[in-house]
Amino acid sequence: MKNTYIFIPARRGSKGVPKKNQILLDHTLAKIPDEYQNKIIVSTDDDFIVEKVRKTYPKCTIHHRSKASASDSAPTKKCVEEVVKDLSLDGDIIMLYLTYPNRRWQDVVKAYRWFIDNKSSSLLCKEPVKSHPFLCMYEKENKGEQVVQHNLYRRQDYPECFKICHMISIFKTSEIKNLNNNLYNKN
């Protein structure tokens, strides 16, 4: 893991669950073995998180997130680009959102091994779909409109699908320009 960075975005302004990143920070940082603590970059605009990291995880690097990359509408990709530029990073980034407190370090290691073994430029986790998108409808003036236009009625005829999951995201710094705002590319 020579040129590998463990990136944790932790902005202050959560609307859904106020202060969620303050609450979940330890759930992620405490699971990362001590020998990797110096590879961690916490990007935040939250003074509480800055002090918590300085006090409890002093080997970690703190990146002071700009207002532009910490806004409600800014995609995480903007923060990733900012961190790579500000810290002159070159290599692999393992990004760990704080909203997966059940993630285990073994999961991170397994994902990174797959990334290396398959010579990938990016990796994003996937989850099984509980409700198939062929059954989903848009709400339109008290009516439904299919999200995916089709005329199939047998579940067996629906294509297999999955939904993206940001539990673990890995990408090369050179690949960031090819990632969309959900941090995946065509591959």
GROMACS .gro file of N, CA and C in nm, residues 26-150:
model
  375
   26ASP      N    1  -1.577   0.758   1.467
   26ASP     CA    2  -1.503   0.653   1.539
   26ASP      C    3  -1.530   0.513   1.484
   27HIS      N    4  -1.651   0.489   1.436
   27HIS     CA    5  -1.686   0.357   1.383
   27HIS      C    6  -1.596   0.318   1.265
   28THR      N    7  -1.551   0.416   1.190
   28THR     CA    8  -1.462   0.389   1.077
   28THR      C    9  -1.316   0.395   1.119
   29LEU      N   10  -1.275   0.504   1.181
   29LEU     CA   11  -1.133   0.522   1.214
   29LEU      C   12  -1.079   0.415   1.308
   30ALA      N   13  -1.159   0.372   1.403
   30ALA     CA   14  -1.112   0.272   1.500
   30ALA      C   15  -1.090   0.135   1.438
   31LYS      N   16  -1.152   0.109   1.324
   31LYS     CA   17  -1.137  -0.022   1.257
   31LYS      C   18  -1.013  -0.030   1.169
   32ILE      N   19  -0.954   0.083   1.139
   32ILE     CA   20  -0.835   0.084   1.053
   32ILE      C   21  -0.713   0.055   1.139
   33PRO      N   22  -0.638  -0.051   1.106
   33PRO     CA   23  -0.522  -0.087   1.189
   33PRO      C   24  -0.423   0.028   1.202
   34ASP      N   25  -0.355   0.030   1.314
   34ASP     CA   26  -0.262   0.138   1.348
   34ASP      C   27  -0.157   0.161   1.239
   35GLU      N   28  -0.109   0.054   1.175
   35GLU     CA   29  -0.003   0.071   1.074
   35GLU      C   30  -0.052   0.146   0.950
   36TYR      N   31  -0.183   0.166   0.935
   36TYR     CA   32  -0.237   0.239   0.821
   36TYR      C   33  -0.290   0.377   0.860
   37GLN      N   34  -0.286   0.412   0.987
   37GLN     CA   35  -0.341   0.540   1.032
   37GLN      C   36  -0.274   0.659   0.964
   38ASN      N   37  -0.145   0.647   0.930
   38ASN     CA   38  -0.075   0.759   0.865
   38ASN      C   39  -0.114   0.773   0.718
   39LYS      N   40  -0.194   0.682   0.664
   39LYS     CA   41  -0.241   0.691   0.527
   39LYS      C   42  -0.380   0.754   0.518
   40ILE      N   43  -0.440   0.780   0.633
   40ILE     CA   44  -0.578   0.832   0.637
   40ILE      C   45  -0.579   0.983   0.616
   41ILE      N   46  -0.672   1.025   0.529
   41ILE     CA   47  -0.698   1.167   0.507
   41ILE      C   48  -0.845   1.190   0.538
   42VAL      N   49  -0.872   1.272   0.639
   42VAL     CA   50  -1.009   1.309   0.672
   42VAL      C   51  -1.032   1.449   0.617
   43SER      N   52  -1.126   1.461   0.525
   43SER     CA   53  -1.157   1.591   0.467
   43SER      C   54  -1.286   1.642   0.529
   44THR      N   55  -1.277   1.757   0.595
   44THR     CA   56  -1.392   1.807   0.669
   44THR      C   57  -1.395   1.959   0.676
   45ASP      N   58  -1.511   2.011   0.705
   45ASP     CA   59  -1.530   2.152   0.736
   45ASP      C   60  -1.587   2.167   0.877
   46ASP      N   61  -1.575   2.060   0.956
   46ASP     CA   62  -1.635   2.052   1.089
   46ASP      C   63  -1.526   2.061   1.197
   47ASP      N   64  -1.529   2.168   1.276
   47ASP     CA   65  -1.429   2.189   1.382
   47ASP      C   66  -1.429   2.075   1.484
   48PHE      N   67  -1.546   2.020   1.514
   48PHE     CA   68  -1.554   1.908   1.608
   48PHE      C   69  -1.474   1.788   1.555
   49ILE      N   70  -1.491   1.757   1.427
   49ILE     CA   71  -1.420   1.644   1.365
   49ILE      C   72  -1.270   1.672   1.362
   50VAL      N   73  -1.232   1.794   1.328
   50VAL     CA   74  -1.090   1.830   1.327
   50VAL      C   75  -1.028   1.803   1.464
   51GLU      N   76  -1.092   1.851   1.569
   51GLU     CA   77  -1.039   1.831   1.705
   51GLU      C   78  -1.038   1.685   1.745
   52LYS      N   79  -1.142   1.611   1.709
   52LYS     CA   80  -1.150   1.469   1.741
   52LYS      C   81  -1.036   1.392   1.674
   53VAL      N   82  -1.010   1.421   1.547
   53VAL     CA   83  -0.902   1.353   1.475
   53VAL      C   84  -0.767   1.391   1.535
   54ARG      N   85  -0.746   1.519   1.560
   54ARG     CA   86  -0.617   1.564   1.619
   54ARG      C   87  -0.590   1.496   1.753
   55LYS      N   88  -0.693   1.485   1.834
   55LYS     CA   89  -0.678   1.431   1.969
   55LYS      C   90  -0.668   1.279   1.971
   56THR      N   91  -0.756   1.211   1.897
   56THR     CA   92  -0.768   1.065   1.907
   56THR      C   93  -0.689   0.990   1.799
   57TYR      N   94  -0.672   1.052   1.683
   57TYR     CA   95  -0.605   0.986   1.570
   57TYR      C   96  -0.497   1.078   1.513
   58PRO      N   97  -0.395   1.109   1.590
   58PRO     CA   98  -0.296   1.211   1.550
   58PRO      C   99  -0.213   1.176   1.427
   59LYS      N  100  -0.210   1.050   1.385
   59LYS     CA  101  -0.133   1.013   1.266
   59LYS      C  102  -0.207   1.048   1.138
   60CYS      N  103  -0.335   1.074   1.147
   60CYS     CA  104  -0.417   1.105   1.029
   60CYS      C  105  -0.388   1.246   0.978
   61THR      N  106  -0.406   1.264   0.849
   61THR     CA  107  -0.396   1.396   0.787
   61THR      C  108  -0.535   1.458   0.784
   62ILE      N  109  -0.543   1.584   0.820
   62ILE     CA  110  -0.670   1.657   0.812
   62ILE      C  111  -0.665   1.749   0.692
   63HIS      N  112  -0.765   1.737   0.607
   63HIS     CA  113  -0.780   1.827   0.492
   63HIS      C  114  -0.897   1.919   0.523
   64HIS      N  115  -0.873   2.050   0.518
   64HIS     CA  116  -0.979   2.146   0.544
   64HIS      C  117  -1.057   2.171   0.415
   65ARG      N  118  -1.173   2.116   0.413
   65ARG     CA  119  -1.261   2.120   0.296
   65ARG      C  120  -1.308   2.262   0.268
   66SER      N  121  -1.313   2.297   0.141
   66SER     CA  122  -1.360   2.431   0.103
   66SER      C  123  -1.512   2.439   0.115
   67LYS      N  124  -1.564   2.560   0.120
   67LYS     CA  125  -1.709   2.578   0.124
   67LYS      C  126  -1.774   2.520  -0.002
   68ALA      N  127  -1.707   2.534  -0.115
   68ALA     CA  128  -1.763   2.483  -0.240
   68ALA      C  129  -1.778   2.330  -0.237
   69SER      N  130  -1.679   2.259  -0.183
   69SER     CA  131  -1.688   2.113  -0.183
   69SER      C  132  -1.766   2.059  -0.063
   70ALA      N  133  -1.803   2.147   0.031
   70ALA     CA  134  -1.881   2.104   0.149
   70ALA      C  135  -2.027   2.146   0.139
   71SER      N  136  -2.067   2.206   0.029
   71SER     CA  137  -2.206   2.250   0.016
   71SER      C  138  -2.300   2.130   0.000
   72ASP      N  139  -2.428   2.153   0.025
   72ASP     CA  140  -2.528   2.046   0.012
   72ASP      C  141  -2.534   1.988  -0.128
   73SER      N  142  -2.508   2.070  -0.227
   73SER     CA  143  -2.523   2.025  -0.366
   73SER      C  144  -2.394   1.975  -0.429
   74ALA      N  145  -2.283   1.985  -0.358
   74ALA     CA  146  -2.154   1.944  -0.416
   74ALA      C  147  -2.141   1.791  -0.413
   75PRO      N  148  -2.108   1.731  -0.526
   75PRO     CA  149  -2.083   1.587  -0.525
   75PRO      C  150  -1.951   1.557  -0.454
   76THR      N  151  -1.940   1.438  -0.399
   76THR     CA  152  -1.817   1.399  -0.329
   76THR      C  153  -1.698   1.406  -0.424
   77LYS      N  154  -1.723   1.384  -0.554
   77LYS     CA  155  -1.614   1.390  -0.652
   77LYS      C  156  -1.541   1.524  -0.643
   78LYS      N  157  -1.615   1.631  -0.621
   78LYS     CA  158  -1.553   1.764  -0.609
   78LYS      C  159  -1.455   1.767  -0.492
   79CYS      N  160  -1.493   1.706  -0.381
   79CYS     CA  161  -1.404   1.700  -0.265
   79CYS      C  162  -1.282   1.613  -0.296
   80VAL      N  163  -1.303   1.501  -0.363
   80VAL     CA  164  -1.192   1.413  -0.400
   80VAL      C  165  -1.092   1.489  -0.487
   81GLU      N  166  -1.142   1.560  -0.587
   81GLU     CA  167  -1.054   1.638  -0.675
   81GLU      C  168  -0.976   1.742  -0.595
   82GLU      N  169  -1.043   1.807  -0.502
   82GLU     CA  170  -0.981   1.909  -0.419
   82GLU      C  171  -0.868   1.848  -0.333
   83VAL      N  172  -0.894   1.735  -0.270
   83VAL     CA  173  -0.794   1.669  -0.186
   83VAL      C  174  -0.673   1.627  -0.268
   84VAL      N  175  -0.698   1.565  -0.384
   84VAL     CA  176  -0.588   1.520  -0.470
   84VAL      C  177  -0.501   1.638  -0.511
   85LYS      N  178  -0.565   1.749  -0.547
   85LYS     CA  179  -0.490   1.869  -0.588
   85LYS      C  180  -0.416   1.931  -0.469
   86ASP      N  181  -0.488   1.954  -0.359
   86ASP     CA  182  -0.429   2.024  -0.243
   86ASP      C  183  -0.313   1.946  -0.181
   87LEU      N  184  -0.323   1.813  -0.180
   87LEU     CA  185  -0.220   1.730  -0.116
   87LEU      C  186  -0.124   1.665  -0.216
   88SER      N  187  -0.140   1.700  -0.344
   88SER     CA  188  -0.054   1.646  -0.451
   88SER      C  189  -0.046   1.493  -0.444
   89LEU      N  190  -0.163   1.429  -0.440
   89LEU     CA  191  -0.168   1.283  -0.429
   89LEU      C  192  -0.150   1.218  -0.566
   90ASP      N  193  -0.084   1.105  -0.566
   90ASP     CA  194  -0.068   1.024  -0.686
   90ASP      C  195  -0.064   0.879  -0.643
   91GLY      N  196  -0.165   0.802  -0.685
   91GLY     CA  197  -0.171   0.662  -0.645
   91GLY      C  198  -0.314   0.615  -0.637
   92ASP      N  199  -0.340   0.526  -0.542
   92ASP     CA  200  -0.473   0.468  -0.524
   92ASP      C  201  -0.542   0.531  -0.404
   93ILE      N  202  -0.670   0.560  -0.420
   93ILE     CA  203  -0.750   0.614  -0.311
   93ILE      C  204  -0.856   0.512  -0.273
   94ILE      N  205  -0.858   0.476  -0.146
   94ILE     CA  206  -0.964   0.393  -0.091
   94ILE      C  207  -1.055   0.489  -0.014
   95MET      N  208  -1.176   0.509  -0.065
   95MET     CA  209  -1.267   0.603  -0.001
   95MET      C  210  -1.368   0.528   0.084
   96LEU      N  211  -1.380   0.571   0.209
   96LEU     CA  212  -1.470   0.508   0.304
   96LEU      C  213  -1.570   0.612   0.356
   97TYR      N  214  -1.695   0.604   0.308
   97TYR     CA  215  -1.799   0.688   0.364
   97TYR      C  216  -1.825   0.644   0.508
   98LEU      N  217  -1.856   0.736   0.593
   98LEU     CA  218  -1.880   0.704   0.733
   98LEU      C  219  -2.014   0.635   0.756
   99THR      N  220  -2.101   0.636   0.658
   99THR     CA  221  -2.237   0.584   0.675
   99THR      C  222  -2.248   0.432   0.664
  100TYR      N  223  -2.137   0.362   0.675
  100TYR     CA  224  -2.136   0.215   0.673
  100TYR      C  225  -2.065   0.165   0.800
  101PRO      N  226  -2.126   0.183   0.916
  101PRO     CA  227  -2.058   0.145   1.040
  101PRO      C  228  -2.035  -0.006   1.055
  102ASN      N  229  -2.104  -0.088   0.980
  102ASN     CA  230  -2.085  -0.234   0.988
  102ASN      C  231  -1.974  -0.284   0.896
  103ARG      N  232  -1.914  -0.194   0.819
  103ARG     CA  233  -1.803  -0.233   0.731
  103ARG      C  234  -1.688  -0.284   0.817
  104ARG      N  235  -1.625  -0.391   0.774
  104ARG     CA  236  -1.511  -0.446   0.847
  104ARG      C  237  -1.383  -0.417   0.769
  105TRP      N  238  -1.272  -0.409   0.840
  105TRP     CA  239  -1.144  -0.384   0.774
  105TRP      C  240  -1.114  -0.497   0.674
  106GLN      N  241  -1.153  -0.619   0.706
  106GLN     CA  242  -1.132  -0.732   0.615
  106GLN      C  243  -1.203  -0.708   0.481
  107ASP      N  244  -1.319  -0.640   0.484
  107ASP     CA  245  -1.390  -0.608   0.361
  107ASP      C  246  -1.308  -0.512   0.274
  108VAL      N  247  -1.244  -0.416   0.340
  108VAL     CA  248  -1.161  -0.318   0.269
  108VAL      C  249  -1.042  -0.388   0.206
  109VAL      N  250  -0.976  -0.474   0.282
  109VAL     CA  251  -0.860  -0.547   0.232
  109VAL      C  252  -0.900  -0.636   0.114
  110LYS      N  253  -1.011  -0.705   0.126
  110LYS     CA  254  -1.059  -0.794   0.018
  110LYS      C  255  -1.087  -0.713  -0.109
  111ALA      N  256  -1.153  -0.599  -0.094
  111ALA     CA  257  -1.184  -0.513  -0.210
  111ALA      C  258  -1.055  -0.461  -0.273
  112TYR      N  259  -0.960  -0.419  -0.190
  112TYR     CA  260  -0.834  -0.366  -0.246
  112TYR      C  261  -0.754  -0.476  -0.316
  113ARG      N  262  -0.754  -0.593  -0.261
  113ARG     CA  263  -0.686  -0.705  -0.329
  113ARG      C  264  -0.749  -0.732  -0.466
  114TRP      N  265  -0.882  -0.730  -0.472
  114TRP     CA  266  -0.950  -0.752  -0.599
  114TRP      C  267  -0.910  -0.642  -0.698
  115PHE      N  268  -0.909  -0.518  -0.650
  115PHE     CA  269  -0.873  -0.402  -0.731
  115PHE      C  270  -0.733  -0.421  -0.790
  116ILE      N  271  -0.637  -0.461  -0.707
  116ILE     CA  272  -0.498  -0.482  -0.751
  116ILE      C  273  -0.489  -0.602  -0.845
  117ASP      N  274  -0.546  -0.715  -0.804
  117ASP     CA  275  -0.536  -0.839  -0.883
  117ASP      C  276  -0.597  -0.825  -1.021
  118ASN      N  277  -0.701  -0.743  -1.033
  118ASN     CA  278  -0.769  -0.725  -1.162
  118ASN      C  279  -0.721  -0.602  -1.238
  119LYS      N  280  -0.614  -0.541  -1.188
  119LYS     CA  281  -0.555  -0.423  -1.252
  119LYS      C  282  -0.662  -0.319  -1.287
  120SER      N  283  -0.748  -0.293  -1.191
  120SER     CA  284  -0.859  -0.201  -1.211
  120SER      C  285  -0.813  -0.056  -1.199
  121SER      N  286  -0.891   0.031  -1.257
  121SER     CA  287  -0.866   0.174  -1.238
  121SER      C  288  -0.968   0.234  -1.142
  122SER      N  289  -1.080   0.160  -1.121
  122SER     CA  290  -1.179   0.203  -1.022
  122SER      C  291  -1.261   0.083  -0.978
  123LEU      N  292  -1.317   0.095  -0.859
  123LEU     CA  293  -1.401  -0.011  -0.803
  123LEU      C  294  -1.509   0.055  -0.719
  124LEU      N  295  -1.629   0.004  -0.731
  124LEU     CA  296  -1.742   0.050  -0.651
  124LEU      C  297  -1.819  -0.073  -0.609
  125CYS      N  298  -1.866  -0.077  -0.488
  125CYS     CA  299  -1.940  -0.193  -0.439
  125CYS      C  300  -2.080  -0.197  -0.501
  126LYS      N  301  -2.142  -0.315  -0.489
  126LYS     CA  302  -2.278  -0.329  -0.537
  126LYS      C  303  -2.360  -0.402  -0.432
  127GLU      N  304  -2.490  -0.378  -0.437
  127GLU     CA  305  -2.585  -0.444  -0.348
  127GLU      C  306  -2.694  -0.508  -0.433
  128PRO      N  307  -2.750  -0.618  -0.385
  128PRO     CA  308  -2.863  -0.675  -0.459
  128PRO      C  309  -2.983  -0.580  -0.455
  129VAL      N  310  -3.064  -0.589  -0.557
  129VAL     CA  311  -3.183  -0.505  -0.567
  129VAL      C  312  -3.298  -0.576  -0.498
  130LYS      N  313  -3.364  -0.507  -0.405
  130LYS     CA  314  -3.477  -0.568  -0.336
  130LYS      C  315  -3.607  -0.546  -0.413
  131SER      N  316  -3.617  -0.435  -0.482
  131SER     CA  317  -3.734  -0.407  -0.565
  131SER      C  318  -3.681  -0.374  -0.704
  132HIS      N  319  -3.717  -0.456  -0.801
  132HIS     CA  320  -3.663  -0.440  -0.936
  132HIS      C  321  -3.708  -0.308  -0.997
  133PRO      N  322  -3.617  -0.238  -1.067
  133PRO     CA  323  -3.655  -0.109  -1.128
  133PRO      C  324  -3.766  -0.122  -1.233
  134PHE      N  325  -3.786  -0.243  -1.289
  134PHE     CA  326  -3.895  -0.263  -1.384
  134PHE      C  327  -4.031  -0.250  -1.316
  135LEU      N  328  -4.033  -0.258  -1.182
  135LEU     CA  329  -4.158  -0.243  -1.107
  135LEU      C  330  -4.174  -0.103  -1.049
  136CYS      N  331  -4.077  -0.017  -1.070
  136CYS     CA  332  -4.081   0.118  -1.013
  136CYS      C  333  -4.153   0.215  -1.107
  137MET      N  334  -4.222   0.309  -1.046
  137MET     CA  335  -4.297   0.409  -1.121
  137MET      C  336  -4.262   0.549  -1.069
  138TYR      N  337  -4.262   0.646  -1.161
  138TYR     CA  338  -4.253   0.786  -1.123
  138TYR      C  339  -4.393   0.832  -1.083
  139GLU      N  340  -4.401   0.918  -0.984
  139GLU     CA  341  -4.529   0.979  -0.946
  139GLU      C  342  -4.550   1.099  -1.038
  140LYS      N  343  -4.656   1.096  -1.117
  140LYS     CA  344  -4.686   1.204  -1.212
  140LYS      C  345  -4.834   1.239  -1.205
  141GLU      N  346  -4.867   1.347  -1.135
  141GLU     CA  347  -5.004   1.396  -1.128
  141GLU      C  348  -5.103   1.285  -1.092
  142ASN      N  349  -5.078   1.219  -0.980
  142ASN     CA  350  -5.163   1.110  -0.929
  142ASN      C  351  -5.169   0.989  -1.022
  143LYS      N  352  -5.074   0.977  -1.108
  143LYS     CA  353  -5.064   0.861  -1.196
  143LYS      C  354  -4.922   0.807  -1.186
  144GLY      N  355  -4.903   0.687  -1.235
  144GLY     CA  356  -4.770   0.630  -1.238
  144GLY      C  357  -4.715   0.625  -1.380
  145GLU      N  358  -4.586   0.649  -1.394
  145GLU     CA  359  -4.518   0.635  -1.523
  145GLU      C  360  -4.397   0.547  -1.501
  146GLN      N  361  -4.379   0.447  -1.584
  146GLN     CA  362  -4.269   0.353  -1.565
  146GLN      C  363  -4.134   0.423  -1.564
  147VAL      N  364  -4.049   0.384  -1.472
  147VAL     CA  365  -3.912   0.434  -1.469
  147VAL      C  366  -3.836   0.373  -1.587
  148VAL      N  367  -3.856   0.244  -1.609
  148VAL     CA  368  -3.798   0.174  -1.725
  148VAL      C  369  -3.913   0.129  -1.813
  149GLN      N  370  -3.919   0.184  -1.932
  149GLN     CA  371  -4.028   0.148  -2.023
  149GLN      C  372  -4.013   0.003  -2.071
  150HIS      N  373  -4.116  -0.078  -2.050
  150HIS     CA  374  -4.114  -0.218  -2.093
  150HIS      C  375  -4.256  -0.272  -2.093
   0.00000   0.00000   0.00000
